[in-house]
């Protein structure tokens, strides 16, 4: 979704802003812009703030920004349209009538209509259809020589969510930021300060960061910053270190981030497991849960709240928790739960699962649970993200930055976190030491099994070439592989725009089988346990109706190979761990179909990496 960058220091601001926006591209956007306080002498009648905005890609903005644009402070933005179409005028920054104030905004101002009416009566002239422009005029309305107090006064009128950066031509070198429900992080450099909605925009300049909390306002100059809260009280800042390396947000030898991230999975799963395998006790060490052993023991049921791919990981996790740890567990869509007036039961453990840690639906569902007295743990990737900070403890999955919009490596790392949690809880109840050791051995072998599964790359590419022009697909799985089927269908939809539905294989007779024809391929995930034969029966039912079949099944499964039109072998692992080896072929299939169709794999249309609005 929208992205913010701000810079103040000795260097050429426009370069740093455009480069920072480029780093935020992955979040999804449709236009971009910058405002720079012009350096050098200002000619009579000339506006001191240079504002350049373009719809389309950052490349368009880059072309429009003069290479020699002087000025060492500025703000920039990538917009993902909500209010108003995709035009240059609707792109941010927005300015007030005098042209001295510029603002950029992430989020939604819910009461912008009455505010706009009020400001128009005061003489404001609106140039865009956005909700955000009211902020520039509101700041101007309150401005009396101090940008920080004017922004604070403006915030008092606004209802909604925001991450804001603002500047005023009469206060050179000062940038003021405010956060409420939309992330902002300050980068503390050497003689320079940066502000961004996401640490990836800061990483090339500093690893010292301060995460703002909701309700906080930061006022920064090149050498100093001050944070205050809603009551205008100074906040003691905590400077955190980003541990991500710059290389992790670059493509390296891969053609796109999604490809890189798919192939990184053996390492990213390894990282999720590192330091957490308790070989001595046949259990898992999860220090971040912040729960005493007796509290963990008292848990009677688990509820997962998540969206999209993270929800799919939660569905797998819940099956594991139920079948292995013998705890009733249910994964809920956060967007549903948050408006459902949920019953929060004692002795329930809530898990908010989110790669970004910023998904609005998950965050608000989590807050609703906490408000009702429920304890929520986070399973997050982004360190310092809002869900990670507001949860009562949790597990970082350590997949490293995930840049491609479609989630891949975060998913398998989330799976790893669920296996660890399952082991830890199971060992408190029915699971013996010996069984724990066996579980650990399988889990330890998961990265290598995923590496082998990825070796099907060329075979899957050849299949994708043959199938990319079909319009509809069914993805079918049972048991632990049912959520994997959902995930495979989501990946294909997201990046290739081919229609795909995930179903439990046993359900096809109850309706979806009507779709089967030579034009509708089915992709089967064949388990290697007691459900294999039932799945084979389902395959035959499809075959009898002329439906093409792609089957992903354990290596050496000649029967499956003989029934299916295409067979993708995966390494033999215990059936409990099959989700790890089944998902890479589906990610690769979606990726190669998208390539075949010439899609923008990393930034599919209409999608955003971190969905910070409802
Ligand atoms: C799918 C995808 C989305 C996200 C969903 C939740 O590839 O990326 O479905 O999984 O928006 O995002 P997080 O995990 O950041 O809460």
Coordinates of C-alpha atoms and ligand atoms in Angstrom, one line a residue:
X1 CA 0.0 0.0 0.0
X2 CA 1.1 3.6 0.2
X3 CA 4.7 4.4 1.2
X4 CA 6.3 7.4 2.9
X5 CA 9.9 8.6 2.8
X6 CA 11.3 11.8 4.4
X7 CA 14.9 13.1 4.4
X8 CA 16.7 16.0 6.0
X9 CA 20.5 16.3 6.1
X10 CA 23.4 17.5 4.0
X11 CA 22.8 15.4 0.8
X12 CA 20.6 15.9 -2.3
X13 CA 17.2 15.1 -1.0
X14 CA 15.5 14.3 -4.3
X15 CA 17.9 11.4 -5.0
X16 CA 17.4 9.8 -1.6
X17 CA 13.7 10.2 -1.8
X18 CA 13.3 8.7 -5.2
X19 CA 15.7 5.8 -4.3
X20 CA 13.7 5.3 -1.0
X21 CA 10.4 5.2 -3.0
X22 CA 12.0 2.6 -5.3
X23 CA 12.6 0.4 -2.3
X24 CA 9.0 0.8 -1.3
X25 CA 7.7 -0.2 -4.8
X26 CA 7.1 -3.7 -3.6
X27 CA 4.3 -2.6 -1.3
X28 CA 2.1 -1.9 -4.4
X29 CA 1.3 1.6 -5.7
X30 CA -0.1 3.4 -8.7
X31 CA 1.6 6.9 -8.5
X32 CA 4.4 8.6 -6.8
X33 CA 5.7 12.1 -5.9
X34 CA 8.2 14.2 -4.0
X35 CA 8.3 17.6 -2.4
X36 CA 11.7 19.2 -1.9
X37 CA 12.5 22.5 -0.2
X38 CA 14.5 24.2 -2.9
X39 CA 18.1 25.1 -2.1
X40 CA 19.9 28.2 -3.3
X41 CA 18.3 31.6 -4.0
X42 CA 14.5 31.7 -4.6
X43 CA 13.5 34.0 -7.4
X44 CA 10.6 36.5 -6.9
X45 CA 7.3 34.7 -7.4
X46 CA 9.0 31.3 -7.3
X47 CA 7.6 28.7 -4.9
X48 CA 10.2 27.4 -2.4
X49 CA 8.7 23.9 -2.4
X50 CA 9.3 21.9 -5.6
X51 CA 6.5 19.3 -5.9
X52 CA 6.8 16.7 -8.6
X53 CA 4.1 13.9 -9.0
X54 CA 3.5 11.3 -11.6
X55 CA 1.0 8.6 -12.0
X56 CA 2.5 5.2 -12.9
X57 CA 5.9 3.7 -12.0
X58 CA 8.7 5.4 -10.1
X59 CA 10.6 5.4 -13.4
X60 CA 8.1 8.1 -14.6
X61 CA 8.8 10.2 -11.5
X62 CA 12.5 9.7 -11.9
X63 CA 12.4 11.1 -15.5
X64 CA 10.4 14.1 -14.3
X65 CA 12.8 15.1 -11.4
X66 CA 15.7 17.3 -12.6
X67 CA 19.0 15.6 -11.9
X68 CA 20.4 18.8 -10.4
X69 CA 17.4 19.6 -8.2
X70 CA 19.0 21.3 -5.3
X71 CA 17.5 21.0 -1.8
X72 CA 18.5 18.8 1.2
X73 CA 15.1 18.2 2.8
X74 CA 12.0 16.7 1.4
X75 CA 9.2 14.1 1.6
X76 CA 8.1 11.5 -0.9
X77 CA 5.2 9.1 -1.3
X78 CA 3.9 6.1 -3.3
X79 CA 0.1 6.1 -3.5
X80 CA -2.2 3.2 -3.7
X81 CA -5.5 4.8 -4.7
X82 CA -8.4 4.7 -2.3
X83 CA -10.2 8.1 -2.7
X84 CA -10.0 9.4 -6.2
X85 CA -8.7 7.9 -9.4
X86 CA -5.1 7.4 -10.4
X87 CA -4.0 10.8 -11.7
X88 CA -1.0 13.2 -11.2
X89 CA -3.2 15.5 -9.2
X90 CA -4.3 12.8 -6.8
X91 CA -0.7 11.7 -6.2
X92 CA 1.0 13.0 -3.0
X93 CA 2.5 15.3 -1.8
X94 CA -0.4 17.7 -1.4
X95 CA 0.1 21.4 -0.6
X96 CA -1.9 24.2 0.9
X97 CA -3.0 27.3 -1.0
X98 CA 0.2 29.2 -0.2
X99 CA 2.3 26.3 -1.5
X100 CA 4.5 26.5 1.6
X101 CA 3.2 23.4 3.3
X102 CA 3.5 19.9 1.8
X103 CA 2.2 16.7 3.3
X104 CA 2.2 13.0 2.4
X105 CA -0.3 10.6 4.0
X106 CA -0.9 6.9 4.4
X107 CA -4.3 5.7 5.7
X108 CA -7.8 7.1 5.4
X109 CA -9.3 10.3 6.8
X110 CA -12.9 9.1 7.5
X111 CA -14.4 12.5 8.1
X112 CA -12.7 14.3 5.2
X113 CA -16.0 15.5 3.7
X114 CA -17.1 17.8 6.5
X115 CA -13.5 18.9 7.0
X116 CA -13.2 19.8 3.3
X117 CA -16.5 21.8 3.5
X118 CA -15.3 23.7 6.5
X119 CA -11.9 24.4 4.9
X120 CA -13.4 25.6 1.6
X121 CA -15.5 28.1 3.6
X122 CA -12.2 29.3 5.0
X123 CA -10.8 29.8 1.5
X124 CA -9.0 26.6 0.8
X125 CA -8.9 25.5 -2.8
X126 CA -8.8 21.7 -3.3
X127 CA -6.8 20.4 -6.3
X128 CA -7.4 16.7 -5.8
X129 CA -10.2 14.2 -5.1
X130 CA -8.3 12.7 -2.2
X131 CA -9.1 12.6 1.5
X132 CA -5.5 13.4 2.3
X133 CA -5.4 16.9 0.9
X134 CA -7.5 18.1 3.8
X135 CA -4.4 17.6 6.0
X136 CA -2.4 20.2 4.1
X137 CA -5.2 22.8 4.4
X138 CA -5.9 21.9 8.0
X139 CA -2.2 22.4 8.9
X140 CA -2.3 25.7 7.1
X141 CA -5.4 26.7 9.0
X142 CA -3.6 26.2 12.3
X143 CA -0.1 27.4 11.3
X144 CA 1.3 30.1 13.4
X145 CA 5.0 29.7 12.9
X146 CA 5.4 26.2 14.3
X147 CA 4.7 23.2 12.1
X148 CA 4.7 20.7 14.9
X149 CA 1.9 22.4 16.8
X150 CA 0.0 23.1 13.6
X151 CA 0.1 19.4 12.7
X152 CA -0.9 18.4 16.2
X153 CA -3.9 20.8 16.1
X154 CA -4.8 19.4 12.7
X155 CA -4.8 15.9 14.0
X156 CA -7.4 16.9 16.6
X157 CA -9.9 17.3 13.8
X158 CA -9.2 14.1 12.0
X159 CA -10.9 10.7 12.4
X160 CA -9.3 7.7 10.8
X161 CA -5.8 6.2 10.3
X162 CA -2.7 8.0 9.3
X163 CA 1.0 8.0 8.9
X164 CA 1.9 11.5 7.9
X165 CA 5.1 13.5 7.0
X166 CA 4.8 17.2 6.7
X167 CA 7.2 20.1 5.9
X168 CA 6.9 23.9 5.8
X169 CA 9.0 26.2 3.6
X170 CA 9.5 28.6 6.5
X171 CA 11.1 25.9 8.6
X172 CA 14.0 24.7 6.4
X173 CA 15.4 21.3 7.4
X174 CA 12.4 20.3 9.6
X175 CA 10.1 17.4 8.9
X176 CA 7.3 16.5 11.2
X177 CA 5.7 13.0 11.2
X178 CA 2.6 11.6 13.0
X179 CA 1.3 8.1 13.4
X180 CA -2.0 6.6 14.1
X181 CA -2.7 3.1 12.7
X182 CA -0.2 3.4 9.9
X183 CA 3.5 2.6 10.5
X184 CA 6.2 5.2 10.6
X185 CA 9.8 4.7 11.5
X186 CA 12.5 7.2 12.1
X187 CA 16.0 6.5 10.8
X188 CA 18.8 8.1 12.8
X189 CA 21.8 8.8 10.6
X190 CA 25.1 10.6 11.1
X191 CA 24.1 14.2 10.6
X192 CA 20.9 13.3 8.8
X193 CA 17.5 11.9 9.7
X194 CA 15.1 9.9 7.7
X195 CA 11.4 8.9 8.1
X196 CA 9.7 6.0 6.4
X197 CA 6.7 3.8 6.5
X198 CA 8.9 0.8 6.2
X199 CA 12.5 0.1 7.2
X200 CA 13.5 -1.1 3.7
X201 CA 13.6 2.5 2.6
X202 CA 16.1 3.3 5.4
X203 CA 18.4 0.4 5.2
X204 CA 20.8 1.9 2.6
X205 CA 21.4 4.9 5.0
X206 CA 21.2 3.7 8.6
X207 CA 20.4 0.7 10.8
X208 CA 19.5 2.8 13.8
X209 CA 15.7 3.2 13.9
X210 CA 13.0 4.4 16.2
X211 CA 9.5 2.9 15.7
X212 CA 6.8 5.4 16.4
X213 CA 3.7 4.3 18.3
X214 CA 0.2 5.3 17.6
X215 CA -0.5 8.8 18.8
X216 CA 3.1 9.9 18.6
X217 CA 4.4 12.9 16.7
X218 CA 8.1 13.3 15.7
X219 CA 9.8 16.5 14.8
X220 CA 13.2 16.1 13.2
X221 CA 16.1 18.2 11.9
X222 CA 19.4 16.8 10.5
X223 CA 20.9 16.5 13.9
X224 CA 18.1 16.1 16.3
X225 CA 14.6 14.7 16.8
X226 CA 11.9 14.9 19.5
X227 CA 9.0 12.6 19.9
X228 CA 5.9 13.5 21.9
X229 CA 2.6 11.7 22.6
X230 CA -1.1 12.6 22.4
X231 CA -0.8 14.5 25.7
X232 CA 2.2 16.5 24.4
X233 CA 4.5 14.7 26.8
X234 CA 8.0 14.0 25.6
X235 CA 8.6 10.3 24.8
X236 CA 11.9 8.7 25.7
X237 CA 12.9 7.1 22.3
X238 CA 14.2 3.6 22.1
X239 CA 16.7 3.2 19.3
X240 CA 16.5 -0.3 17.7
X241 CA 19.0 -1.9 15.3
X242 CA 17.8 -3.3 12.0
X243 CA 19.5 -6.6 11.5
X244 CA 18.5 -7.1 7.8
X245 CA 21.3 -6.7 5.3
X246 CA 21.0 -4.6 2.3
X247 CA 21.6 -7.6 0.0
X248 CA 18.4 -9.1 1.4
X249 CA 16.3 -6.4 -0.3
X250 CA 18.1 -6.7 -3.6
X251 CA 17.4 -9.3 -6.4
X252 CA 20.9 -10.5 -6.8
X253 CA 21.2 -13.2 -9.6
X254 CA 17.4 -13.7 -9.8
X255 CA 15.1 -12.1 -12.3
X256 CA 12.6 -11.1 -9.7
X257 CA 12.1 -11.1 -6.0
X258 CA 9.5 -13.8 -6.0
X259 CA 11.9 -16.2 -7.7
X260 CA 14.6 -15.3 -5.2
X261 CA 12.3 -15.7 -2.3
X262 CA 11.0 -19.1 -3.5
X263 CA 14.6 -20.4 -3.7
X264 CA 15.6 -18.9 -0.4
X265 CA 13.2 -21.2 1.5
X266 CA 15.6 -23.8 2.6
X267 CA 17.6 -21.1 4.4
X268 CA 14.7 -19.1 5.6
X269 CA 13.1 -22.2 7.2
X270 CA 16.5 -23.0 8.7
X271 CA 16.5 -19.5 10.3
X272 CA 13.1 -20.1 11.7
X273 CA 14.3 -23.2 13.4
X274 CA 17.8 -22.0 14.5
X275 CA 18.2 -22.0 18.3
X276 CA 14.8 -23.4 18.8
X277 CA 15.3 -27.2 18.6
X278 CA 15.6 -28.6 22.1
X279 CA 17.3 -31.9 21.3
X280 CA 17.9 -32.7 24.9
X281 CA 14.2 -32.7 25.8
X282 CA 12.8 -33.6 22.4
X283 CA 11.0 -30.2 22.4
X284 CA 11.1 -26.7 21.2
X285 CA 12.5 -23.6 22.8
X286 CA 10.3 -20.6 22.2
X287 CA 11.5 -17.9 24.6
X288 CA 9.6 -15.1 23.0
X289 CA 6.2 -16.5 24.1
X290 CA 6.5 -14.8 27.4
X291 CA 4.4 -17.5 29.0
X292 CA 5.4 -19.5 32.1
X293 CA 5.2 -23.3 31.7
X294 CA 2.1 -23.5 33.8
X295 CA 0.3 -20.9 31.7
X296 CA 1.2 -22.9 28.5
X297 CA 0.0 -26.0 30.2
X298 CA -3.3 -24.4 31.1
X299 CA -4.1 -23.6 27.4
X300 CA -7.3 -25.5 26.4
X301 CA -7.8 -24.3 22.9
X302 CA -6.1 -22.2 20.2
X303 CA -7.5 -19.6 17.9
X304 CA -5.5 -18.2 15.0
X305 CA -6.4 -14.8 13.5
X306 CA -4.9 -14.0 10.1
X307 CA -5.5 -13.1 6.5
X308 CA -4.6 -14.6 3.1
X309 CA -1.5 -16.7 3.0
X310 CA -1.0 -16.3 6.7
X311 CA -4.5 -17.7 7.3
X312 CA -3.5 -20.7 5.2
X313 CA -0.5 -21.2 7.4
X314 CA -2.9 -21.0 10.4
X315 CA -5.1 -23.6 8.9
X316 CA -2.2 -26.0 8.7
X317 CA -1.1 -25.0 12.2
X318 CA -4.5 -25.7 13.7
X319 CA -4.6 -29.2 12.2
X320 CA -1.2 -29.9 13.7
X321 CA -2.2 -28.5 17.1
X322 CA -5.3 -30.6 17.1
X323 CA -3.9 -33.9 15.8
X324 CA -0.5 -33.7 17.5
X325 CA -0.9 -31.5 20.6
X326 CA -4.5 -32.6 21.0
X327 CA -5.7 -29.1 21.5
X328 CA -8.9 -27.9 19.8
X329 CA -7.8 -25.2 17.3
X330 CA -9.5 -23.0 14.8
X331 CA -8.1 -20.5 12.3
X332 CA -10.3 -17.4 11.8
X333 CA -10.3 -14.8 9.0
X334 CA -9.4 -11.6 10.8
X335 CA -11.7 -9.6 8.7
X336 CA -14.6 -11.7 9.8
X337 CA -13.7 -12.1 13.4
X338 CA -13.2 -8.4 14.1
X339 CA -16.9 -7.6 13.4
X340 CA -18.4 -10.7 14.8
X341 CA -18.7 -9.9 18.5
X342 CA -16.5 -12.9 19.3
X343 CA -16.7 -14.8 22.6
X344 CA -13.2 -14.7 24.2
X345 CA -12.8 -17.7 26.3
X346 CA -10.6 -18.2 29.3
X347 CA -7.7 -20.6 28.7
X348 CA -7.7 -19.9 25.0
X349 CA -4.5 -18.9 23.3
X350 CA -4.9 -16.4 20.4
X351 CA -2.3 -16.3 17.7
X352 CA -2.1 -13.3 15.3
X353 CA -0.2 -14.5 12.2
X354 CA 1.1 -11.9 9.9
X355 CA 4.2 -11.6 7.7
X356 CA 4.1 -7.8 7.6
X357 CA 2.8 -7.4 11.1
X358 CA 0.8 -4.4 9.8
X359 CA -2.3 -6.0 8.2
X360 CA -5.2 -3.8 9.4
X361 CA -7.7 -6.6 9.7
X362 CA -5.4 -8.8 11.8
X363 CA -4.3 -5.9 13.9
X364 CA -7.8 -4.7 14.7
X365 CA -9.0 -8.3 15.4
X366 CA -6.1 -8.7 17.8
X367 CA -6.9 -5.5 19.6
X368 CA -10.5 -6.5 19.9
X369 CA -9.5 -9.8 21.5
X370 CA -7.1 -8.0 23.8
X371 CA -9.8 -5.5 24.8
X372 CA -11.9 -8.4 25.9
X373 CA -9.1 -9.7 28.1
X374 CA -7.7 -12.3 25.7
X375 CA -4.0 -13.0 25.4
X376 CA -2.7 -12.7 21.9
X377 CA 0.7 -13.9 20.7
X378 CA 2.1 -12.8 17.4
X379 CA 3.7 -15.0 14.7
X380 CA 5.3 -12.2 12.6
X381 CA 8.2 -11.7 10.2
X382 CA 8.8 -8.0 10.4
X383 CA 10.6 -7.2 13.6
X384 CA 9.3 -4.1 15.3
X385 CA 6.0 -4.2 13.3
X386 CA 2.8 -3.1 15.0
X387 CA 1.4 -6.6 15.6
X388 CA 4.8 -7.8 16.9
X389 CA 4.9 -4.9 19.3
X390 CA 1.3 -5.0 20.5
X391 CA 1.1 -8.7 21.0
X392 CA 1.7 -10.2 24.4
X393 CA 4.7 -12.2 23.1
X394 CA 5.3 -14.4 20.1
X395 CA 7.5 -16.0 17.6
X396 CA 9.5 -14.2 15.0
X397 CA 9.7 -16.3 11.9
X398 CA 13.0 -14.7 10.6
X399 CA 12.4 -15.2 6.9
X400 CA 14.1 -11.9 6.2
X401 CA 12.5 -9.2 4.1
X402 CA 9.9 -10.5 1.8
X403 CA 9.7 -8.0 -1.1
X404 CA 7.5 -9.8 -3.7
X405 CA 3.8 -9.1 -3.1
X406 CA 2.9 -12.8 -3.2
X407 CA 4.1 -14.4 0.0
X408 CA 6.2 -17.5 -0.3
X409 CA 9.1 -17.8 2.1
X410 CA 7.2 -16.2 4.9
X411 CA 4.6 -18.9 4.5
X412 CA 7.0 -21.8 4.9
X413 CA 8.6 -20.0 7.9
X414 CA 5.2 -19.6 9.5
X415 CA 4.7 -23.3 9.0
X416 CA 8.0 -23.9 10.8
X417 CA 6.8 -21.7 13.7
X418 CA 3.6 -23.7 13.9
X419 CA 5.5 -27.0 14.0
X420 CA 7.7 -25.7 16.8
X421 CA 4.7 -24.5 18.8
X422 CA 2.9 -27.8 18.2
X423 CA 5.9 -29.7 19.5
X424 CA 6.3 -27.5 22.5
X425 CA 2.6 -27.8 23.5
X426 CA 2.4 -31.5 22.6
X427 CA 5.4 -32.3 24.9
X428 CA 3.5 -30.7 27.8
X429 CA 0.7 -33.2 27.3
X430 CA 0.6 -36.6 25.5
X431 CA 3.8 -36.7 23.4
X432 CA 6.6 -38.8 24.8
X433 CA 10.3 -37.8 24.8
X434 CA 11.0 -40.3 22.1
X435 CA 8.1 -39.1 19.9
X436 CA 9.4 -35.5 20.4
X437 CA 12.8 -36.6 19.2
X438 CA 11.3 -38.1 16.1
X439 CA 9.3 -35.0 15.4
X440 CA 12.4 -32.9 15.8
X441 CA 14.4 -35.1 13.4
X442 CA 11.7 -34.6 10.7
X443 CA 11.5 -30.9 11.3
X444 CA 15.3 -30.6 11.1
X445 CA 15.2 -32.3 7.8
X446 CA 12.5 -29.9 6.4
X447 CA 15.0 -27.4 4.8
X448 CA 16.8 -30.1 2.9
X449 CA 13.5 -31.7 1.8
X450 CA 12.4 -28.2 0.5
X451 CA 15.7 -27.9 -1.4
X452 CA 15.0 -31.1 -3.1
X453 CA 11.4 -30.2 -3.9
X454 CA 12.7 -27.1 -5.6
X455 CA 14.8 -29.2 -7.9
X456 CA 11.7 -29.8 -9.9
X457 CA 12.1 -26.3 -11.3
X458 CA 12.6 -27.1 -14.9
X459 CA 10.0 -29.8 -15.0
X460 CA 7.4 -27.4 -13.5
X461 CA 8.4 -24.7 -16.0
X462 CA 7.7 -27.1 -18.8
X463 CA 4.3 -28.0 -17.4
X464 CA 3.5 -24.3 -16.8
X465 CA 4.2 -23.6 -20.5
X466 CA 1.6 -26.2 -21.5
X467 CA -1.0 -25.0 -19.0
X468 CA -0.6 -21.3 -18.6
X469 CA -3.4 -20.6 -21.2
X470 CA -6.1 -22.4 -19.4
X471 CA -8.6 -20.1 -17.8
X472 CA -9.8 -22.1 -14.8
X473 CA -8.0 -24.4 -12.4
X474 CA -9.1 -26.5 -9.4
X475 CA -6.5 -27.2 -6.6
X476 CA -7.4 -30.2 -4.6
X477 CA -6.0 -31.5 -1.3
X478 CA -7.1 -33.3 1.8
X479 CA -6.1 -33.1 5.5
X480 CA -3.0 -31.0 5.9
X481 CA -2.8 -30.6 2.2
X482 CA -6.2 -28.9 1.9
X483 CA -4.8 -25.5 3.1
X484 CA -1.8 -26.1 0.8
X485 CA -4.3 -26.4 -2.1
X486 CA -5.9 -23.1 -1.0
X487 CA -2.5 -21.5 -1.0
X488 CA -1.6 -22.9 -4.4
X489 CA -4.8 -21.5 -5.9
X490 CA -4.2 -18.1 -4.3
X491 CA -0.7 -17.9 -5.7
X492 CA -1.9 -18.7 -9.2
X493 CA -4.7 -16.2 -9.0
X494 CA -2.5 -13.4 -7.6
X495 CA 0.3 -13.4 -10.0
X496 CA -1.0 -14.9 -13.2
X497 CA -4.6 -13.7 -13.0
X498 CA -5.8 -17.2 -13.9
X499 CA -8.9 -18.2 -12.1
X500 CA -8.2 -20.9 -9.5
X501 CA -10.2 -22.4 -6.7
X502 CA -8.9 -24.5 -3.8
X503 CA -11.1 -27.3 -2.6
X504 CA -10.9 -30.3 -0.2
X505 CA -10.7 -33.2 -2.6
X506 CA -13.6 -34.9 -0.9
X507 CA -15.8 -32.0 -1.6
X508 CA -15.7 -32.0 -5.4
X509 CA -18.6 -34.4 -5.7
X510 CA -20.7 -31.9 -3.7
X511 CA -20.7 -29.4 -6.5
X512 CA -17.4 -28.4 -8.1
X513 CA -17.3 -31.5 -10.2
X514 CA -19.8 -29.8 -12.5
X515 CA -16.9 -27.6 -13.6
X516 CA -14.8 -30.5 -14.9
X517 CA -14.2 -30.6 -18.6
X518 CA -11.1 -30.8 -20.8
X519 CA -10.8 -27.0 -20.3
X520 CA -10.5 -27.2 -16.5
X521 CA -7.4 -28.8 -15.2
X522 CA -7.2 -30.1 -11.6
X523 CA -4.1 -29.9 -9.6
X524 CA -4.1 -32.7 -7.0
X525 CA -1.9 -32.8 -3.9
X526 CA -1.6 -36.5 -3.1
X527 CA -0.9 -37.4 0.5
X528 CA 1.3 -40.4 1.3
X529 CA -0.9 -41.7 4.2
X530 CA -4.3 -43.3 4.6
X531 CA -5.8 -40.5 2.5
X532 CA -3.8 -41.4 -0.6
X533 CA -6.2 -44.0 -1.9
X534 CA -9.2 -41.7 -1.4
X535 CA -7.4 -39.0 -3.3
X536 CA -6.7 -41.5 -6.1
X537 CA -10.4 -42.3 -6.3
X538 CA -11.1 -38.5 -6.6
X539 CA -8.5 -38.3 -9.4
X540 CA -10.3 -41.1 -11.3
X541 CA -13.6 -39.3 -11.0
X542 CA -12.1 -36.3 -12.6
X543 CA -10.3 -38.4 -15.3
X544 CA -13.6 -40.1 -16.1
X545 CA -15.1 -36.7 -17.0
X546 CA -12.2 -35.7 -19.3
X547 CA -10.5 -33.3 -16.8
X548 CA -6.8 -32.9 -17.2
X549 CA -4.8 -33.7 -14.0
X550 CA -1.6 -32.4 -12.7
X551 CA -0.6 -34.5 -9.6
X552 CA 2.0 -33.6 -7.0
X553 CA 2.9 -36.7 -5.2
X554 CA 5.7 -38.5 -3.4
X555 CA 8.5 -39.7 -5.7
X556 CA 8.1 -43.2 -7.0
X557 CA 4.3 -43.1 -6.9
X558 CA 3.8 -45.0 -10.2
X559 CA 0.1 -45.4 -9.8
X560 CA -0.4 -41.7 -9.5
X561 CA 2.0 -41.1 -12.3
X562 CA 0.0 -43.4 -14.5
X563 CA -3.4 -41.7 -13.8
X564 CA -2.2 -38.1 -14.0
X565 CA -1.5 -36.2 -17.2
X566 CA 1.4 -34.5 -15.4
X567 CA 3.2 -35.8 -12.4
X568 CA 5.4 -33.7 -10.2
X569 CA 7.4 -35.9 -7.7
X570 CA 8.3 -34.5 -4.3
X571 CA 10.7 -36.0 -1.7
X572 CA 9.4 -38.7 0.6
X573 CA 8.8 -37.3 4.1
X574 CA 6.6 -38.2 7.0
X575 CA 3.0 -37.3 6.0
X576 CA 2.8 -34.8 8.9
X577 CA 5.6 -32.8 7.2
X578 CA 4.3 -33.0 3.6
X579 CA 3.1 -29.4 3.6
X580 CA 6.7 -28.3 3.4
X581 CA 7.5 -30.3 0.2
X582 CA 4.1 -29.7 -1.5
X583 CA 4.1 -25.9 -1.5
X584 CA 7.2 -25.1 -3.5
X585 CA 6.0 -26.8 -6.7
X586 CA 2.8 -24.8 -6.4
X587 CA 4.7 -21.5 -5.9
X588 CA 6.9 -22.4 -8.9
X589 CA 3.8 -23.4 -11.0
X590 CA 2.2 -20.0 -10.3
X591 CA 5.5 -18.2 -11.0
X592 CA 6.1 -19.9 -14.3
X593 CA 2.5 -19.5 -15.5
X594 CA 2.8 -15.7 -14.7
X595 CA 6.1 -15.5 -16.6
X596 CA 4.6 -17.3 -19.5
X597 CA 1.8 -14.8 -19.6
X598 CA 4.1 -11.8 -19.3
X599 CA 2.7 -10.7 -15.9
X600 CA 4.5 -8.4 -13.5
X601 CA 5.4 -11.1 -11.0
X602 CA 6.6 -9.0 -8.1
X603 CA 3.9 -6.3 -8.3
X604 CA 0.7 -7.9 -9.6
X605 CA -2.1 -5.6 -10.5
X606 CA -4.4 -4.2 -7.8
X607 CA -2.4 -5.9 -5.0
X608 CA -0.4 -4.4 -2.1
X609 CA 2.2 -6.1 0.1
X610 CA 1.0 -4.8 3.3
X611 CA -2.7 -4.2 3.5
X612 CA -3.0 -1.4 6.1
X613 CA -6.5 -0.4 5.3
X614 CA -9.7 -2.4 5.5
Ligands
LIG1 C1 -0.7 -13.6 -0.5 C2 -0.5 -12.5 0.3 C3 -1.6 -12.0 1.1 C4 -1.2 -11.8 2.6 C5 -2.3 -11.2 3.4 C6 -1.8 -11.1 4.9 O1 0.4 -13.9 -1.3 O2 0.6 -12.0 0.4 O3 -2.7 -12.8 1.1 O4 -0.8 -13.1 3.1 O5 -2.5 -9.9 2.9 O6 -0.6 -10.4 5.0 P1 0.2 -10.5 6.3 O7 0.8 -11.8 6.4 O8 1.3 -9.4 6.1 O9 -0.7 -10.1 7.5

